[in-house]
Coordinates of C-alpha atoms in Angstrom, one line a residue:
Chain A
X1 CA 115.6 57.1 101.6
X2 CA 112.3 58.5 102.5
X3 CA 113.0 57.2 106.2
X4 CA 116.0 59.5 106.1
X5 CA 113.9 62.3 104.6
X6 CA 111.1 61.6 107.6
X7 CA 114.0 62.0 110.1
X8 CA 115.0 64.9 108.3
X9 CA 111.2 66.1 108.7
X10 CA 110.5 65.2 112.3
X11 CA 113.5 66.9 113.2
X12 CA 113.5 70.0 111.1
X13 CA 109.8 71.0 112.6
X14 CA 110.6 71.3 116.1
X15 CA 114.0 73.0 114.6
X16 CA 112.3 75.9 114.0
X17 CA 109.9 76.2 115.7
X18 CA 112.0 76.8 118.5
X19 CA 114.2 78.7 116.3
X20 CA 110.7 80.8 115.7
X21 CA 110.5 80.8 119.2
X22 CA 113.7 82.4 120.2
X23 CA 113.3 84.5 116.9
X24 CA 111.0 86.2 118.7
X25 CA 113.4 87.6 121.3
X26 CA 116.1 88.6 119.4
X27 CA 113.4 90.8 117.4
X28 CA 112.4 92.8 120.6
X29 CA 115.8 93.4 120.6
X30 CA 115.9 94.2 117.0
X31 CA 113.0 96.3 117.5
X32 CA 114.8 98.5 120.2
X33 CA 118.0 99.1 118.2
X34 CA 116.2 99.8 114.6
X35 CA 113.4 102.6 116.5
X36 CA 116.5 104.3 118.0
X37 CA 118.3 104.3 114.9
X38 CA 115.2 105.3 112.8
X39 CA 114.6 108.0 114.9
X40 CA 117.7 109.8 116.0
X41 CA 120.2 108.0 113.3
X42 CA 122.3 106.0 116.2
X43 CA 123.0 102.8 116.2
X44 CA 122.7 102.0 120.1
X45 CA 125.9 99.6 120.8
X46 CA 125.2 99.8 124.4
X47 CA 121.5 98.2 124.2
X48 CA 122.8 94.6 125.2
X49 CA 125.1 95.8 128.0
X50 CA 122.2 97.8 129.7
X51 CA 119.6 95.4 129.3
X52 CA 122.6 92.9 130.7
X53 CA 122.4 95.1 133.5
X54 CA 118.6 95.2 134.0
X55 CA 118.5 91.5 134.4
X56 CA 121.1 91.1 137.0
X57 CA 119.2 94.3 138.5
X58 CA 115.9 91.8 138.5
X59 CA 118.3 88.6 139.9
X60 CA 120.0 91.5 142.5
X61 CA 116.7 92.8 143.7
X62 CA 114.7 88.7 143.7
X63 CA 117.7 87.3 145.1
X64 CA 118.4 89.1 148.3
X65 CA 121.9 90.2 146.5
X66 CA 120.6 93.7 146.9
X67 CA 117.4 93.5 148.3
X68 CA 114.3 91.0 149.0
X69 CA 111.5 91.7 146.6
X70 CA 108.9 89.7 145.0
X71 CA 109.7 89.0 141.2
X72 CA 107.1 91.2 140.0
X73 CA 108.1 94.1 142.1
X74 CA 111.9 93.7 141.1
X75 CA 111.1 93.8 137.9
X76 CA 109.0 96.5 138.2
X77 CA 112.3 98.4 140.1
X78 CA 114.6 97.3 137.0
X79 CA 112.3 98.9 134.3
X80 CA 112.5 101.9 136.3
X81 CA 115.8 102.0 136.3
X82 CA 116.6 101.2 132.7
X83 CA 113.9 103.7 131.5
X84 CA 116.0 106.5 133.9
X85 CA 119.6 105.2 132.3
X86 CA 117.9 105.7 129.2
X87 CA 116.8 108.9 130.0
X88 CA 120.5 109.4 131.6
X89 CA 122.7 107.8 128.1
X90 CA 120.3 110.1 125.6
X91 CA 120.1 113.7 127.5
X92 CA 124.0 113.1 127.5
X93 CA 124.3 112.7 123.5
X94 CA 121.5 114.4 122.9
X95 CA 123.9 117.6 122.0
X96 CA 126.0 115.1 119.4
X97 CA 122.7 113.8 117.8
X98 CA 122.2 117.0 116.3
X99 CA 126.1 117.2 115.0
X100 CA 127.4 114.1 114.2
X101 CA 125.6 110.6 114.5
X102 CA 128.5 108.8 114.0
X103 CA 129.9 110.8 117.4
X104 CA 126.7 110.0 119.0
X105 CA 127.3 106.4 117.8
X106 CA 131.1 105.8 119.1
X107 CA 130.0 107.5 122.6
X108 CA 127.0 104.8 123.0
X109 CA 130.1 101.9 122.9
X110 CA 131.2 104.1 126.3
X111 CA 128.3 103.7 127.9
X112 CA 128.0 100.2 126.6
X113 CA 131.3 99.8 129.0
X114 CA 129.8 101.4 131.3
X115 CA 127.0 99.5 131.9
X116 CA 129.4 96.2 131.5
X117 CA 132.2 98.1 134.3
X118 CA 129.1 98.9 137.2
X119 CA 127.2 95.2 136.6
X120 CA 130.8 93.7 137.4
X121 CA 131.2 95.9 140.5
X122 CA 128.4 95.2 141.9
X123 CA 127.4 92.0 140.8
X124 CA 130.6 90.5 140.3
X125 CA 132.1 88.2 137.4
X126 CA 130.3 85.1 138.6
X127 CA 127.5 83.6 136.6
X128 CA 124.1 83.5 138.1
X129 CA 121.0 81.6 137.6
X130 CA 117.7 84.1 137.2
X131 CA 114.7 81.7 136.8
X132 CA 111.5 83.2 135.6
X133 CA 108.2 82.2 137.0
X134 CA 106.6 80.9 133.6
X135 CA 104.4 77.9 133.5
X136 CA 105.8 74.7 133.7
X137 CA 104.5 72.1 131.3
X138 CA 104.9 70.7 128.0
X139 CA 102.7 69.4 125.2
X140 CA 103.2 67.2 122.0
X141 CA 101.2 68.8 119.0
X142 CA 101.6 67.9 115.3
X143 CA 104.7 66.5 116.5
X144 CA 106.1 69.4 118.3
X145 CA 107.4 69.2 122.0
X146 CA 106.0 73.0 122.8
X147 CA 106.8 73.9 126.6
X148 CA 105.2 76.7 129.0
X149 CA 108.1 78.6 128.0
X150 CA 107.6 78.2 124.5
X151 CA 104.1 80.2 124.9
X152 CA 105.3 82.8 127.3
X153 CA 107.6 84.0 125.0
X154 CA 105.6 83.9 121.8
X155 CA 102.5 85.5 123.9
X156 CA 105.0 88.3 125.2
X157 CA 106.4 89.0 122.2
X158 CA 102.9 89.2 120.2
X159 CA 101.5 91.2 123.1
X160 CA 104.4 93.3 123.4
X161 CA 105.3 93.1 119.1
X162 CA 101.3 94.0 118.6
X163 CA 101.6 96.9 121.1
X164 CA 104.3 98.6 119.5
X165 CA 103.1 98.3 115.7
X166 CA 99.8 99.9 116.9
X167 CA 101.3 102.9 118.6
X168 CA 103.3 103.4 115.6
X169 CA 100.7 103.0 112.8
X170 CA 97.7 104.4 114.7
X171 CA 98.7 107.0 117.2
X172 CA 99.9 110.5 116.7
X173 CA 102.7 109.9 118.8
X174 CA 103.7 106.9 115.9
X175 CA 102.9 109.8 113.3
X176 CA 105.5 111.8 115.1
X177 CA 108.0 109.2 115.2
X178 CA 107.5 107.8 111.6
X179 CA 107.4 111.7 110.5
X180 CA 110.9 112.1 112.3
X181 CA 112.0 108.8 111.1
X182 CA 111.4 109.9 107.4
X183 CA 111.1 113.6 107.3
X184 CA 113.1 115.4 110.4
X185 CA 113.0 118.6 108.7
X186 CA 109.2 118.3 108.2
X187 CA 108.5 117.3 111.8
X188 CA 110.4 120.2 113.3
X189 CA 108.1 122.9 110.6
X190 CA 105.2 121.4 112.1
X191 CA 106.5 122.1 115.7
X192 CA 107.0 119.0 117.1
X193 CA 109.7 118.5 119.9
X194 CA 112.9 116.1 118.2
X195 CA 114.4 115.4 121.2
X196 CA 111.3 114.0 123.5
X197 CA 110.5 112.0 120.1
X198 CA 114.1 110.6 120.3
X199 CA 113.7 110.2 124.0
X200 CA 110.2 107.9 124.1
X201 CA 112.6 105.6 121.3
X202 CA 115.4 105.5 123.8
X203 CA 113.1 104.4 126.3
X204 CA 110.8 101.9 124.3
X205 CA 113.9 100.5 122.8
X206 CA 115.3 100.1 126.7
X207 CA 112.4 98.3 128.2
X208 CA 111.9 95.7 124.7
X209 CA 115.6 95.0 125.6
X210 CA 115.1 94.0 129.0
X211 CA 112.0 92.2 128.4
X212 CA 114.1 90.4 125.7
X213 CA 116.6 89.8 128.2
X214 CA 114.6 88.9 130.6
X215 CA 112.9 85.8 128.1
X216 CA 116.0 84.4 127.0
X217 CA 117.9 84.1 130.2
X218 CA 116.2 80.7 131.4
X219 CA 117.7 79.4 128.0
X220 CA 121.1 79.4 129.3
X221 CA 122.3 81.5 132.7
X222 CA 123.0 85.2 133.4
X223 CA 127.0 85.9 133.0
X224 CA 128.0 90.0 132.6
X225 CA 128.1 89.1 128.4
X226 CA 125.1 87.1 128.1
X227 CA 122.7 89.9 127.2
X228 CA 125.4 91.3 124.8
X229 CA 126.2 88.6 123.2
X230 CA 122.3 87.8 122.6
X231 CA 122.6 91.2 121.3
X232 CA 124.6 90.4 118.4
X233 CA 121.5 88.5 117.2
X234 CA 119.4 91.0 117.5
X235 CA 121.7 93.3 115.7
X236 CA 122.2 90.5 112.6
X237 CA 118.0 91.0 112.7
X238 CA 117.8 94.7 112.2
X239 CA 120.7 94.5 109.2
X240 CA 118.5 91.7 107.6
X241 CA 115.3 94.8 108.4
X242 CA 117.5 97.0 106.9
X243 CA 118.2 98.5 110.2
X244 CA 114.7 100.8 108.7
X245 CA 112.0 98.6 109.7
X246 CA 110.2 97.8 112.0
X247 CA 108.5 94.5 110.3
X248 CA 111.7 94.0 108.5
X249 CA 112.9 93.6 112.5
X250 CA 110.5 91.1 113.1
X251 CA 111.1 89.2 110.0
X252 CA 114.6 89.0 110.5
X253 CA 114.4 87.9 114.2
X254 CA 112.5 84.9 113.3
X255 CA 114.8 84.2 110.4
X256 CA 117.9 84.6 112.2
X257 CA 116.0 82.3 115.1
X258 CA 115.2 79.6 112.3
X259 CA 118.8 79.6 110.5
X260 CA 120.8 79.4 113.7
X261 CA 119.8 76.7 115.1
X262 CA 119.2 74.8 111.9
X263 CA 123.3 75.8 111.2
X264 CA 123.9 74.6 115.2
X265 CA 121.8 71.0 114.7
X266 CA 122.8 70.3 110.8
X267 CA 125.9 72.0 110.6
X268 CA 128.4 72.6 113.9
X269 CA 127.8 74.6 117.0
X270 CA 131.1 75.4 117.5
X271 CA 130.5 77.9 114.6
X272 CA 127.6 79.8 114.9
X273 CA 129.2 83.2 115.6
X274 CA 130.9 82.6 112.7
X275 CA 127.5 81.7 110.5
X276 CA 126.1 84.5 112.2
X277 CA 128.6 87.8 110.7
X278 CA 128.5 85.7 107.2
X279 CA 124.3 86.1 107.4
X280 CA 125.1 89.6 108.6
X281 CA 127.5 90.2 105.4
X282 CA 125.4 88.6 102.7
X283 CA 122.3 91.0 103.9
X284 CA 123.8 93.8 103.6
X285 CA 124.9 92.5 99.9
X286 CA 121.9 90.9 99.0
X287 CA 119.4 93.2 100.8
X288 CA 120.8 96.4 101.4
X289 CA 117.7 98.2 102.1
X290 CA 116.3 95.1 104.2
X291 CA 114.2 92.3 103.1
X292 CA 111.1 93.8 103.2
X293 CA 112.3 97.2 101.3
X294 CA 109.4 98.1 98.8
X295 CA 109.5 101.2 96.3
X296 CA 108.6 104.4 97.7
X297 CA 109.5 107.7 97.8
X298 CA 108.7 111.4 96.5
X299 CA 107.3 111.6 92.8
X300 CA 108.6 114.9 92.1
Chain B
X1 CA 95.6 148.0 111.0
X2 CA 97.3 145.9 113.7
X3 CA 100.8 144.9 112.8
X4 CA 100.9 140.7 113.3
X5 CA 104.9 140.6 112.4
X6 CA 107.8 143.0 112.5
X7 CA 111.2 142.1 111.6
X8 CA 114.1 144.8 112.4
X9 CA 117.6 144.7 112.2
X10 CA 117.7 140.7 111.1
X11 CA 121.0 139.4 109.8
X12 CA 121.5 135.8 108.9
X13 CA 125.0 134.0 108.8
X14 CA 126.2 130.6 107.9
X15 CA 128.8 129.5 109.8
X16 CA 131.4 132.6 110.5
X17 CA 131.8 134.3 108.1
X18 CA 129.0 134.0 105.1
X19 CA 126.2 136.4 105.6
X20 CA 122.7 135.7 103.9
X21 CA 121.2 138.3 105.2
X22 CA 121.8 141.8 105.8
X23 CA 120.2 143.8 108.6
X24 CA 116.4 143.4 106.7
X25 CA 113.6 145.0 108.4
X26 CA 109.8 144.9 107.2
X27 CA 106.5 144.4 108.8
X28 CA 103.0 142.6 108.0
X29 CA 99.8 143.4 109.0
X30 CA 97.2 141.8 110.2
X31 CA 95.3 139.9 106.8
X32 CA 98.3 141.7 105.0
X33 CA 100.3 139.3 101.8
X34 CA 103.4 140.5 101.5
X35 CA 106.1 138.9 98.9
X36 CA 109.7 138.9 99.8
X37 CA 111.2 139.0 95.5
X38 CA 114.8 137.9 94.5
X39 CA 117.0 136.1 92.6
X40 CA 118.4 132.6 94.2
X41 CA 120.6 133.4 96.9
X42 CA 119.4 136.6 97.7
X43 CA 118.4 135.6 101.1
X44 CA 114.3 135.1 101.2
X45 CA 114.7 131.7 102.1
X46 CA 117.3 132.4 104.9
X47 CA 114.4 135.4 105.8
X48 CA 111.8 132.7 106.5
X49 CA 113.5 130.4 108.5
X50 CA 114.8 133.0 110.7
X51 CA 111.2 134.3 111.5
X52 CA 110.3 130.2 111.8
X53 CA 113.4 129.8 113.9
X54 CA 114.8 127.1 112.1
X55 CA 118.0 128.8 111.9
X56 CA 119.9 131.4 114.5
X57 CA 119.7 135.1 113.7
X58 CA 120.2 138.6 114.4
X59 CA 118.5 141.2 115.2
X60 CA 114.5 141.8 116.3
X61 CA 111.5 140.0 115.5
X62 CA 108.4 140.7 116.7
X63 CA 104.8 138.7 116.7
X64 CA 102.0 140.1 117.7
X65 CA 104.3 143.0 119.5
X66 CA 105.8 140.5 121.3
X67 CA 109.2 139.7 121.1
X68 CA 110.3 135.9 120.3
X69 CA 114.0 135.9 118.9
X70 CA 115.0 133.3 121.8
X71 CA 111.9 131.3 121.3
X72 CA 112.0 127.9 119.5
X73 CA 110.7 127.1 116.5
X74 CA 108.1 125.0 117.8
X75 CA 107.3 127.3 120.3
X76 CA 106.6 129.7 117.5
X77 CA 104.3 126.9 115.6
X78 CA 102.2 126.9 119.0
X79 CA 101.7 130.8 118.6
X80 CA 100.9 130.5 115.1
X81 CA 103.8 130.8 112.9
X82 CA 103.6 128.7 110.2
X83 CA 106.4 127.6 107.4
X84 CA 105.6 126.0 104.5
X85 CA 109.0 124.8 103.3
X86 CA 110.3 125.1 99.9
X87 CA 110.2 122.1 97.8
X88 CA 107.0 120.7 99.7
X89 CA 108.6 118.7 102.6
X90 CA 106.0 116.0 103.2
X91 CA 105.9 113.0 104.8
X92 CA 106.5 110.9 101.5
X93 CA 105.4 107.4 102.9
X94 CA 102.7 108.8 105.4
X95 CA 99.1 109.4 104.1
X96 CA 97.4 112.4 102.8
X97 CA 95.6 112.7 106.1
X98 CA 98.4 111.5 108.1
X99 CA 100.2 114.3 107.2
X100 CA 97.7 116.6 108.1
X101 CA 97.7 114.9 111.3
X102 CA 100.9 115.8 111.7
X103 CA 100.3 119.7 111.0
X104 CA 97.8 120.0 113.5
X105 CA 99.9 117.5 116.0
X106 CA 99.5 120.7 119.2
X107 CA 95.6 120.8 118.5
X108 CA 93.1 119.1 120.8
X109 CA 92.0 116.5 118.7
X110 CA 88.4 117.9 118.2
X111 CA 90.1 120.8 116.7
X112 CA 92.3 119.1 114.3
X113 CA 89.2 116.5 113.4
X114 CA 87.6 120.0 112.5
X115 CA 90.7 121.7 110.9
X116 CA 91.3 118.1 108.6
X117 CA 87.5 118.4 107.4
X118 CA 88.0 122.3 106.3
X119 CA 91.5 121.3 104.5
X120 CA 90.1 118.8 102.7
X121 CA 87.3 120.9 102.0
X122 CA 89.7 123.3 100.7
X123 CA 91.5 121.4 98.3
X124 CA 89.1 118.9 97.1
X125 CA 91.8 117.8 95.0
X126 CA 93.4 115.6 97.8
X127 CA 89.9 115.5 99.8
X128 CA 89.3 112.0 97.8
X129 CA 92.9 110.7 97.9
X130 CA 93.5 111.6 102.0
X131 CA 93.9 107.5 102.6
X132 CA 96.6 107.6 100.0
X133 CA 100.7 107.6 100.4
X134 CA 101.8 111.1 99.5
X135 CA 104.2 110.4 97.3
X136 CA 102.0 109.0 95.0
X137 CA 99.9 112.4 94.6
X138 CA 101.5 114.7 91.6
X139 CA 103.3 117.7 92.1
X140 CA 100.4 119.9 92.5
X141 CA 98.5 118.0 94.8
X142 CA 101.6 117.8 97.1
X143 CA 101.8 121.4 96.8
X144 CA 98.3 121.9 98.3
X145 CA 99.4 119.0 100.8
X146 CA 101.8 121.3 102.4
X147 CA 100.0 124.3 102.1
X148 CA 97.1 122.2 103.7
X149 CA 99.3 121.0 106.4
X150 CA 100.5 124.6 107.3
X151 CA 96.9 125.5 107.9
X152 CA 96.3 122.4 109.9
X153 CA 97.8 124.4 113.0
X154 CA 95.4 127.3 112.9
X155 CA 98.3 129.7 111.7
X156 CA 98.3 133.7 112.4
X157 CA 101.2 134.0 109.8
X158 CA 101.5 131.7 107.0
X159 CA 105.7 131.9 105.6
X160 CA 104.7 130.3 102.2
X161 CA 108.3 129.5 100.4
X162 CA 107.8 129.5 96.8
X163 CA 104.8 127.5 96.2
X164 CA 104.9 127.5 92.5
X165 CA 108.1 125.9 92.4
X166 CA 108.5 123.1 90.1
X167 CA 104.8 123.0 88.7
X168 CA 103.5 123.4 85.7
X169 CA 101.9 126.9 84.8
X170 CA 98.2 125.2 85.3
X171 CA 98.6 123.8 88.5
X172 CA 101.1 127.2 89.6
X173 CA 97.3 129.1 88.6
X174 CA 95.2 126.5 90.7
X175 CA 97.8 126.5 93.8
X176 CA 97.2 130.8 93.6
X177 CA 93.4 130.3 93.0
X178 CA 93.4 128.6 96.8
X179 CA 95.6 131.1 98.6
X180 CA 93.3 133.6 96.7
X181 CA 90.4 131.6 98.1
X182 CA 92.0 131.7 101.1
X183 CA 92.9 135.3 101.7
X184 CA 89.3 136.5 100.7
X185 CA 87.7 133.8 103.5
X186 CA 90.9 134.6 106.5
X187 CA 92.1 137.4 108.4
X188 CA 95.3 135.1 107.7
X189 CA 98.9 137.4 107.6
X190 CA 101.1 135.5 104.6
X191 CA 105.0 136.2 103.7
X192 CA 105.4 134.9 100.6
X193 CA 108.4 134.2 98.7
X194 CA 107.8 133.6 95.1
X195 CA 110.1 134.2 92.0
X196 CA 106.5 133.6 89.9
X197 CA 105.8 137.9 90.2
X198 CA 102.5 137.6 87.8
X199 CA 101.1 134.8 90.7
X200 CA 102.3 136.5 93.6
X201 CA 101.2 140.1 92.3
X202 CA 97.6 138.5 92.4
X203 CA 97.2 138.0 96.1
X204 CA 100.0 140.4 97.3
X205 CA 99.4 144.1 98.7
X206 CA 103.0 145.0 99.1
X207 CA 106.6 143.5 97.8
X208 CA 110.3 143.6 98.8
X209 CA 113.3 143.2 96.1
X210 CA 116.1 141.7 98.0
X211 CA 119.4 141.5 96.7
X212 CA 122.9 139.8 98.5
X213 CA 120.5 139.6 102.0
X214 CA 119.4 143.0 101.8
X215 CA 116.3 145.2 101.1
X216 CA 116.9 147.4 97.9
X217 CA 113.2 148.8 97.5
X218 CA 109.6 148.2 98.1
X219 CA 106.7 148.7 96.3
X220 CA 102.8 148.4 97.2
X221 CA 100.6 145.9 94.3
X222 CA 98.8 149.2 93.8
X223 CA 102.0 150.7 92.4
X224 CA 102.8 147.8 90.2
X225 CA 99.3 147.2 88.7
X226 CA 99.7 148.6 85.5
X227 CA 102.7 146.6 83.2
X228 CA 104.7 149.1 82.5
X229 CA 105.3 150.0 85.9
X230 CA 105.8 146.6 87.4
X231 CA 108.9 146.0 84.5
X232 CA 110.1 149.4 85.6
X233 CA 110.3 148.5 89.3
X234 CA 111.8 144.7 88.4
X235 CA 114.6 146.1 86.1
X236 CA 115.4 148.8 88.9
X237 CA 115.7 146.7 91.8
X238 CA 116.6 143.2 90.5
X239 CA 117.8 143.9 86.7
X240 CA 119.6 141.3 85.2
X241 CA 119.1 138.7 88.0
X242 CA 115.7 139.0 87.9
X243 CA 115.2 138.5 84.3
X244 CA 117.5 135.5 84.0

């Protein structure tokens, strides 16, 4: 008996921890779709196909596909190129923003295609292999097998995670966003420009996507739906935020990290799609705000 | 005395056909208060945020003798026009001084490090909560919160929409006490809509009855200083309406 719990023990640490781990990337993809929907009400369904395209961007300009560049300079290229489609997909639906966010919504799936329809042109249907250069070693602490990759992620995503709470709680460009987030009437009486507030979203939510994309590639292989599909994740972590937070991103990240691959190890693998839309279904019953949603609001 | 705002000709509609406001015309001058009165609905609301530009309109509107119809509305924040929406309109979850932040968001941030320390000093009512949420200050104090926050940007015309709404008679007094306060101190030019006449007839010089969107009289505070007088002009211009 307490054999079995032991196993149950030495198995269920490094369970989440890498769970934690890939947590982690499915929030910065979280992150990305919640800031675009708290700022300009749309939820972005063409986040995973453009970060999808990003990546094989990076594997086209590394590889010698496209060109012959250093990693750093391809990536480099890529965010340049993601931050001007961003710039492209929102001064195109900027006009339905201001009319109908569920227009502005539906035309986001286009682009999605989009994105999906020019990475198979020019990239092809074939699955490729985009390694990063992170570290390679591994360690054994407190039982944990923790690997180079492990700790490029989670020092990414802190630096990257930390960078982005900052700008948005101490900056006056975060005052402006939260201020539009909350208030959009108030922020345009104190004359602050919507759109370019909606744009720096657009293109903060693009780059956390590819640097998402980017970290969890070297789990598995780059295929024209791999981003998307990682995607899906991200998007079960900013229901579980509410789709209104930012920490509520974060927390549901890590949580949708942890319970996947404890449902994939304990339960079946075959099924985790399926695990994944019921977690999406029972927080939008159980939490329908988010999980971190607090009490709040005008007094009078 | 140098005329800060003119408004000729302006019509307001919603959508095609509703029309809020009817070819109104009126000028302020420069350290000039002057109150826009009505019943809901007749179109001082609709007034303001055409001079904001919040919402598309007809006709002229001047600033400073310049024309700025086709300017946006926070083009018209960076030359000085101010609203200070009806109903408050602050940033519930930010702070106190966050929101003042946000009011002086086009100022070097010397200036609005300046501007925060004079608001506060203002209306020392929120001075010792600025570190608080501003949903959790009362009615009142939100009240000076947005007032405060329309000052942040160093305004040359203040649209105040109905300050006293929803507050209780002492606060409505301590709200006028500060724009008294602040009239006496400022060259500052205000538009003031206010149902509340006794309030507004303290810091007014001049007022405008509206009724359906248009002008039906004006009267200067001098007129309407003695009681008798100021009932006379209400139940000619606004009648019924008004007293309801």
């Amino acid at each position: 008996m307490s054999d079995g719990l032991g196993n149950i023990l030495l198995d269920l640490f490094p369970l989440m921890w890498s769970g934690m781990i890939t947590g982690c990337l499915y929030a910065l993809g979280a992150l990305g779709l919640v800031m675009i929907f708290k700022s300009s009400q749309v939820v972005n369904f063409s986040h995973g196909n453009v970060a999808g395209f990003a990546a094989f961007l990076i594997y086209g300009f590394s590889s010698g596909v496209l060109l012959n560049l250093s990693w750093g300079v391809a990536v480099l290229l890529a965010m340049i190129a993601v931050v001007a489609i961003a710039f492209l997909i929102y001064a195109v639906i900027s006009p339905l923003v201001f009319e109908s966010e569920l227009t502005a919504t539906i035309s986001t799936l286009g682009f999605g295609l989009i994105a999906q329809g020019a990475t198979l042109l020019i990239f092809g249907a074939d699955i490729v292999n985009l390694d990063l250069p992170i570290p390679r070693f591994s360690m054994s602490f407190l039982g944990l097998f923790i690997t180079g990759y492990d700790l490029t992620v989670l020092a990414v995503a802190v630096v990257t995670i930390g960078t982005l709470f900052f700008v948005v709680d101490y900056t006056k460009l975060g005052i402006a966003f939260r201020a539009i987030s909350e208030n959009p009437f108030a922020a345009e009486v104190c004359g602050l420009n919507l759109r370019s507030i909606h744009l720096f979203s657009w293109i903060v939510a693009a780059i956390l996507g590819v640097v998402g994309a980017l970290l969890i590639v070297p789990t598995t292989f780059l295929s024209v739906t791999t981003v998307a599909a990682f995607m899906l994740q991200a998007f079960a972590a900013a229901v579980i935020g509410g789709f209104a937070s930012l920490p509520g991103s974060l927390v549901g990240g890590i949580l949708i990290g942890i319970l996947m691959n404890l449902f994939t190890f304990y339960v079946s693998a075959e099924f985790t799609s399926t695990f994944l839309l019921v977690l999406i279904l029972l927080a939008l019953n159980v939490f329908p705000n988010g999980i971190l949603a607090r009490a709040g609001g005008s007094r009078v | 005395m140098t005329e800060v705002l003119s408004v000729s000709g302006l019509s307001v509609f919603y959508g095609t056909s509703a029309q809020a406001v009817e070819n109104v015309s009126f000028a302020v001058g420069d350290g000039q208060v002057v109150t826009l009165l009505g019943a809901n609905g007749a179109g001082k609301t609709s007034i303001m945020k055409a001079i904001a530009g919040l919402i598309p309109s007809r006709g002229e509107i001047l600033f400073g003798g310049e024309p700025i119809s086709a300017l946006p509305a926070r083009e018209r924040v960076k030359r000085g026009i101010i609203y200070v929406p009806e109903g408050r309109e602050i940033v519930a979850n930010m702070s106190v001084r966050e929101n003042l932040v946000l009011g002086g968001y086009h100022l070097a941030a010397r200036d609005r490090r300046t501007r925060t320390e004079m608001v506060l000093d203002l209306f020392p009512e929120i001075a010792n909560k600025a570190d608080r949420a501003a949903w959790r200050l009362s009615g009142g104090e939100q009240q000076m919160l947005a007032i405060g926050r329309g000052l942040m940007a160093a305004p040359k015309l203040l649209l105040l929409d109905e300050p006293s709404l929803g507050l209780a008679p002492m606060l409505v007094r301590r709200v006028f006490d500060r724009l008294a306060a602040i009239r006496r101190e400022s060259d500052l030019a205000i538009v003031l809509v206010e149902q509340n006449l006794a309030m507004s007839m303290r810091i007014c010089d001049e007022l405008h009855f509206l009724r359906g969107g248009r002008i039906i009289g004006h009267r200067t505070a001098a007129d309407l200083k003695d009681n008798a007088a100021r009932q006379e002009a209400i139940d000619a211009y606004l009648g019924a309406a008004s007293a309801a």
